[in-house]
Short mmCIF file of N, CA and C in Angstrom, two decimals:
data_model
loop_
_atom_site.label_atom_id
_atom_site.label_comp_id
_atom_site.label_asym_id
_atom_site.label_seq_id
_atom_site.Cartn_x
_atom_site.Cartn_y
_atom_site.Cartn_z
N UNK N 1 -18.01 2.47 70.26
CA UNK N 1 -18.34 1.27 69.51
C UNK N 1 -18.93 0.19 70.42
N UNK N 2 -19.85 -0.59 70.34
CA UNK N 2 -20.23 -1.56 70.69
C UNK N 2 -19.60 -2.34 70.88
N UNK N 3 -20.09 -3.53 72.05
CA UNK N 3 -18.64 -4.33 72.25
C UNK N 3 -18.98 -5.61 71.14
N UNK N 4 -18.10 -6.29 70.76
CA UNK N 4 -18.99 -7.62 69.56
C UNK N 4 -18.21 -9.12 71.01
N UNK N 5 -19.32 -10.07 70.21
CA UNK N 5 -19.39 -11.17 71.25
C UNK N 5 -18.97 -12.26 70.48
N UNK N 6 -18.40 -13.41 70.47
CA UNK N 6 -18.34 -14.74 70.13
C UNK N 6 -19.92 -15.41 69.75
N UNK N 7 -19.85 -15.75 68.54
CA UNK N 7 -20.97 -16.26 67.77
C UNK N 7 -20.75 -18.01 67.53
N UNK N 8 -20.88 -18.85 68.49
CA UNK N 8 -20.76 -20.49 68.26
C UNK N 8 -22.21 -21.16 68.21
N UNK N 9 -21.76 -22.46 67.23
CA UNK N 9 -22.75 -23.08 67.01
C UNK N 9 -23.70 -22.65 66.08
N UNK N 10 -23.73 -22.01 65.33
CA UNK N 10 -24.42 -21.39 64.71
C UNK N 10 -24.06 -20.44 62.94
N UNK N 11 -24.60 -20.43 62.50
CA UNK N 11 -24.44 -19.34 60.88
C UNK N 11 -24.26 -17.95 61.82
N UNK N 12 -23.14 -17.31 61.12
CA UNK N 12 -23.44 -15.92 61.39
C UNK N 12 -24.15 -15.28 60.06
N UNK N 13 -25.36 -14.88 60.56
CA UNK N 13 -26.44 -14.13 59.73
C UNK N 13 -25.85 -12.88 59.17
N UNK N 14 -26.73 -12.29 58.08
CA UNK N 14 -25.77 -11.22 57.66
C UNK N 14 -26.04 -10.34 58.52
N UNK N 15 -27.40 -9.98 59.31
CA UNK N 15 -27.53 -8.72 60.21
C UNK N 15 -26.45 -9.08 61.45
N UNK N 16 -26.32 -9.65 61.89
CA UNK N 16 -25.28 -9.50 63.24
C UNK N 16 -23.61 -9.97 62.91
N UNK N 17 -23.43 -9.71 61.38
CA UNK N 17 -21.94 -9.57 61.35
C UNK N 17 -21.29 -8.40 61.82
N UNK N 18 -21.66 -7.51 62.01
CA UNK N 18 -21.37 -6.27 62.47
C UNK N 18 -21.18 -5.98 64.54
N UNK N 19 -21.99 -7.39 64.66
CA UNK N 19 -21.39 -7.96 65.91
C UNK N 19 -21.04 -9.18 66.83
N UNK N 20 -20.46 -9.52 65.90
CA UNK N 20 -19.76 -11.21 66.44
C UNK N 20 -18.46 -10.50 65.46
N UNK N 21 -17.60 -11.60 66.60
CA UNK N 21 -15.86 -11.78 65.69
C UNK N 21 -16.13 -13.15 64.66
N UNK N 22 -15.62 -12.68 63.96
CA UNK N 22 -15.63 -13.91 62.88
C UNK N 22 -14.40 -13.87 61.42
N UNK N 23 -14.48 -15.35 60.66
CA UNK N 23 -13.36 -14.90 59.88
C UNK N 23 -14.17 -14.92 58.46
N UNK N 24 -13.35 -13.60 58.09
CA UNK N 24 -14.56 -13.20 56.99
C UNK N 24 -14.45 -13.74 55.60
N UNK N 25 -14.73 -14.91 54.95
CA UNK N 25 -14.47 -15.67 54.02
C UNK N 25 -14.83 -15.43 52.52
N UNK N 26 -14.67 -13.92 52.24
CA UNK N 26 -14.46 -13.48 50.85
C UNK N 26 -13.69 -13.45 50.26
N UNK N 27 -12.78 -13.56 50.71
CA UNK N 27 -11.11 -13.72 49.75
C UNK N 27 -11.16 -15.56 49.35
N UNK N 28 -11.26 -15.74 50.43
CA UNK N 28 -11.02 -17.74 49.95
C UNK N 28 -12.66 -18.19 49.45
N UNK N 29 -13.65 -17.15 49.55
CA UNK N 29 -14.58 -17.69 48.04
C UNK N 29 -14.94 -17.23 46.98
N UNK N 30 -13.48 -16.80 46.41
CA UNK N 30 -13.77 -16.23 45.40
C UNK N 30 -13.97 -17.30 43.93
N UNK N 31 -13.38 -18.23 44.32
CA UNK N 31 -13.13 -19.68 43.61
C UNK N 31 -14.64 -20.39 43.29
N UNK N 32 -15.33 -20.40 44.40
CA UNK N 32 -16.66 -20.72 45.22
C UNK N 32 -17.77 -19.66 44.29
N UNK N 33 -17.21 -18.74 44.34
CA UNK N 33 -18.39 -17.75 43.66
C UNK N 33 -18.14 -17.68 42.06
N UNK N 34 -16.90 -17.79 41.76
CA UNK N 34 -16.45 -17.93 40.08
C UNK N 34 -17.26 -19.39 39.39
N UNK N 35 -17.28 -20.19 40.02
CA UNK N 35 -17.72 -21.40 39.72
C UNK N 35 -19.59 -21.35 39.98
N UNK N 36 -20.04 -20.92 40.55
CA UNK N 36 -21.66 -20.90 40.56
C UNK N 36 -21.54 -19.50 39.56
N UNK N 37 -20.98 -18.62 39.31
CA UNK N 37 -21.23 -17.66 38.11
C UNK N 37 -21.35 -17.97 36.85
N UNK N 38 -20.19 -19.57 36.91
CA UNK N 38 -20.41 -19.84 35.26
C UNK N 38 -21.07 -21.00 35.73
N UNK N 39 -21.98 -21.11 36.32
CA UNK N 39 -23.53 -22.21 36.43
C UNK N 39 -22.80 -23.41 36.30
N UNK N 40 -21.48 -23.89 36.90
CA UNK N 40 -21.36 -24.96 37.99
C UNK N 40 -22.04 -25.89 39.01
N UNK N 41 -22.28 -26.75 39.35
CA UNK N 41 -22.67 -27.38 40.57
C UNK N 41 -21.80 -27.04 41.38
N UNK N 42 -21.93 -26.67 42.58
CA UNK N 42 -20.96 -26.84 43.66
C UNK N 42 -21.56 -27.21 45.03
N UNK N 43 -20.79 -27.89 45.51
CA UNK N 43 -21.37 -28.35 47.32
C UNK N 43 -20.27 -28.02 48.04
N UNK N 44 -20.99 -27.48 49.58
CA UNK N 44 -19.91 -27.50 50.48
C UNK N 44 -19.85 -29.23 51.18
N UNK N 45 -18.50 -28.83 51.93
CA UNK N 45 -18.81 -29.92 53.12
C UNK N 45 -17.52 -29.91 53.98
N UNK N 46 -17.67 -29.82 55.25
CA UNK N 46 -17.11 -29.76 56.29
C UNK N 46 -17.36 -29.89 57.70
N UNK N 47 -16.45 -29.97 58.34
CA UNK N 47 -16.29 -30.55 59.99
C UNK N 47 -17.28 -29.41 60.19
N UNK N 48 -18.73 -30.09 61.52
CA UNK N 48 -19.35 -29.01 62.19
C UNK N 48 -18.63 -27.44 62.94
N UNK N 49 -19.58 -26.76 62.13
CA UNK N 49 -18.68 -25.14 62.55
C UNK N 49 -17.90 -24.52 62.10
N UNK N 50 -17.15 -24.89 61.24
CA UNK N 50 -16.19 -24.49 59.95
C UNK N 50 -16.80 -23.54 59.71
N UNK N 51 -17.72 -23.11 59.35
CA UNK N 51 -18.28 -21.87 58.65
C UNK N 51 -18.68 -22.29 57.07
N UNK N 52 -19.77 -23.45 56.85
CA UNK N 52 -20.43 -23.74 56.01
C UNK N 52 -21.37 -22.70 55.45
N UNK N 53 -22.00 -22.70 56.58
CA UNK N 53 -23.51 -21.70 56.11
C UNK N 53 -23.13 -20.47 56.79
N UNK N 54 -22.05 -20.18 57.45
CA UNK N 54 -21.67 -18.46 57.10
C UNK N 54 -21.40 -18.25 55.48
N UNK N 55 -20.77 -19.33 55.30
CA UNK N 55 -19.73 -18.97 53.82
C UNK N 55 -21.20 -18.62 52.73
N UNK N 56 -22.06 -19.48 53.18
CA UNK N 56 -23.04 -19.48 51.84
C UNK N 56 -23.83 -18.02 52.21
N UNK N 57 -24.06 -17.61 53.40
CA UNK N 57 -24.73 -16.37 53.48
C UNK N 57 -23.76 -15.11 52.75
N UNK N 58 -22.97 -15.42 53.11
CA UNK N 58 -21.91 -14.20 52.30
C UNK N 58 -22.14 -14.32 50.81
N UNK N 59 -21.78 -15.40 50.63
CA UNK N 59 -21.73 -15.50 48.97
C UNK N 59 -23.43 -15.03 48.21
N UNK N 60 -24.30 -15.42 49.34
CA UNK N 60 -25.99 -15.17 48.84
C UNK N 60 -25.65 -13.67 48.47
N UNK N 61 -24.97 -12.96 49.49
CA UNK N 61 -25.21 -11.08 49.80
C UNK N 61 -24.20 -10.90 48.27
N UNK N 62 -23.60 -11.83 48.11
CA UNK N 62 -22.55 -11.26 46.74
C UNK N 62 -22.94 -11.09 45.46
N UNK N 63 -23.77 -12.54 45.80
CA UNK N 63 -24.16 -12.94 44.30
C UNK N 63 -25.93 -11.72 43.53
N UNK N 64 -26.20 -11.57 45.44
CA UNK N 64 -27.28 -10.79 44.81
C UNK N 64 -26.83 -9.39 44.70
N UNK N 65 -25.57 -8.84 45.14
CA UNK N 65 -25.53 -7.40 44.62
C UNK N 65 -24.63 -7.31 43.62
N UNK N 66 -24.42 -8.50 43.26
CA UNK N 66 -24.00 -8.66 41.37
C UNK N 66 -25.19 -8.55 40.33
N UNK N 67 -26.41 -8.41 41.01
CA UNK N 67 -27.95 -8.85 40.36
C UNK N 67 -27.80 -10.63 39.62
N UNK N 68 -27.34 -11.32 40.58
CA UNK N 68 -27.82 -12.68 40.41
C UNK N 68 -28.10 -13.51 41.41
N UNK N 69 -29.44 -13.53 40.68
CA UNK N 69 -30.90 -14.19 41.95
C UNK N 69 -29.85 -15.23 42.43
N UNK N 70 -30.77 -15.67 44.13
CA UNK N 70 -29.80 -16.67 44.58
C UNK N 70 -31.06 -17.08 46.14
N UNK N 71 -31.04 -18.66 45.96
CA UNK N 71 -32.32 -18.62 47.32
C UNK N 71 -31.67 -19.91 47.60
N UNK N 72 -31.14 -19.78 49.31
CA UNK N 72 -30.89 -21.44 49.58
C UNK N 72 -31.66 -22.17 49.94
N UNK N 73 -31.63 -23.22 49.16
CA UNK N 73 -33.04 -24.66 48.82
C UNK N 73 -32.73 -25.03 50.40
N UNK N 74 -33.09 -24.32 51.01
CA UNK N 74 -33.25 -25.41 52.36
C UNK N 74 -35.32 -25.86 52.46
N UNK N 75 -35.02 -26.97 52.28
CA UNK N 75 -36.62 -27.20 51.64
C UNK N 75 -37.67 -27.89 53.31
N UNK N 76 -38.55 -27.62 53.13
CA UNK N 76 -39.44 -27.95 54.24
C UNK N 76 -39.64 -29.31 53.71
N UNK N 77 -40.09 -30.41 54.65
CA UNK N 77 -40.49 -31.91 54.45
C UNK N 77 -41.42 -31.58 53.54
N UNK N 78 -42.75 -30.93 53.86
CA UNK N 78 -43.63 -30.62 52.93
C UNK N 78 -43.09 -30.45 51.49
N UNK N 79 -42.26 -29.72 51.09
CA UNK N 79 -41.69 -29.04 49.80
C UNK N 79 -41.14 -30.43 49.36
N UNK N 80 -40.34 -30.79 49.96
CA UNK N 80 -39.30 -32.59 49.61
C UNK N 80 -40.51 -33.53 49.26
N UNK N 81 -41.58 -33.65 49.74
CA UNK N 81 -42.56 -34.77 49.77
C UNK N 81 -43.39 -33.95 48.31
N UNK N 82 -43.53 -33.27 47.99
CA UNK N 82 -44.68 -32.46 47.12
C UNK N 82 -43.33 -32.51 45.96
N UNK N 83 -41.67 -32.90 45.50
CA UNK N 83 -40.82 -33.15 44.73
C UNK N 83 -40.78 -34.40 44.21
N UNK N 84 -40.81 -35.20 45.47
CA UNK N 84 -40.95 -36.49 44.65
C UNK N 84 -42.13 -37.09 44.63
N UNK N 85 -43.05 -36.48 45.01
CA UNK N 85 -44.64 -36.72 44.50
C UNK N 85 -44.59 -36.22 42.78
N UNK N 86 -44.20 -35.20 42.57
CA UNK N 86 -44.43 -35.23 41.10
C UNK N 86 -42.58 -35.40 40.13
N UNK N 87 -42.59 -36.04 40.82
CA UNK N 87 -41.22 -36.71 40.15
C UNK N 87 -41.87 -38.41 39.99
N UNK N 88 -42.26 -38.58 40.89
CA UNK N 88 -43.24 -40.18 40.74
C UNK N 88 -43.76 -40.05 40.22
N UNK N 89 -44.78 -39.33 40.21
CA UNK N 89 -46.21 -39.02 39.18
C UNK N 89 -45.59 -39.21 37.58
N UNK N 90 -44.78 -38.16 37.46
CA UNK N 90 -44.32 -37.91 35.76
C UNK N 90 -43.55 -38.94 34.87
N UNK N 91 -42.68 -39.77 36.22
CA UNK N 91 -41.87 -40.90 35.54
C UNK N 91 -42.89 -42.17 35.76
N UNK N 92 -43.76 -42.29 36.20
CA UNK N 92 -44.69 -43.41 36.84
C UNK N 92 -43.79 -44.84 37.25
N UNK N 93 -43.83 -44.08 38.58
CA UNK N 93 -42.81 -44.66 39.77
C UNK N 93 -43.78 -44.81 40.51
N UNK N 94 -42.86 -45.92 41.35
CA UNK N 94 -44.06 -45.78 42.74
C UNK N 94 -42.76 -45.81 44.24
N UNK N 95 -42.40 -44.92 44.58
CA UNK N 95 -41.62 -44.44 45.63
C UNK N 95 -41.96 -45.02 47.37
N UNK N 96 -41.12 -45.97 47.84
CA UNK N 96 -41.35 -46.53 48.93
C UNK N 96 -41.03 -45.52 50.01
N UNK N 97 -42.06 -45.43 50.58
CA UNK N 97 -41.70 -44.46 52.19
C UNK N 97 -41.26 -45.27 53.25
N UNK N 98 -39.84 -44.47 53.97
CA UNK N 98 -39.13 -45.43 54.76
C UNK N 98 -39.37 -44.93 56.28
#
């Protein structure tokens, strides 16, 4: 077997769970995944490193081999600026850039 290494600072991705130690947070989101199934809002939030965006990569791999689509909005400035460009446009706003 391969030896596995300490994964800090960072998401553990789904390809290199198979080598980092880590704590594997499917049992404590099951709550987490029941609640975005019945089309909930939910947010995380926690102390840096907790395992935020491990937790959400797991739950992505769950929700899609349940066959329900799942893409995290991590949005480019471009994408954010081209949102409330036509969020201004449609409500006829005029949005101050800070």
């Amino acid at each position: 077997p391969k030896k596995r290494r300490w994964e800090v600072n960072g998401a553990i991705q789904p390809n290199i769970v198979h080598a980092v130690y880590f704590v594997d947070p499917t049992e404590e989101s099951r709550p987490l995944l029941e609640k975005i199934q019945e089309g909930q809002f939910v947010a995380l939030h926690g102390a840096r490193a907790s395992g935020k965006s491990t937790r959400v990569h797991q739950i992505q791999k769950q929700l899609n081999d349940e066959g329900y689509p799942f893409k995290n909005p991590n949005f480019t400035l471009e994408q954010v600026q081209f949102l409330y460009k036509e969020f201004e446009d449609e409500y006829n706003l005029t949005i101050d850039q800070e």
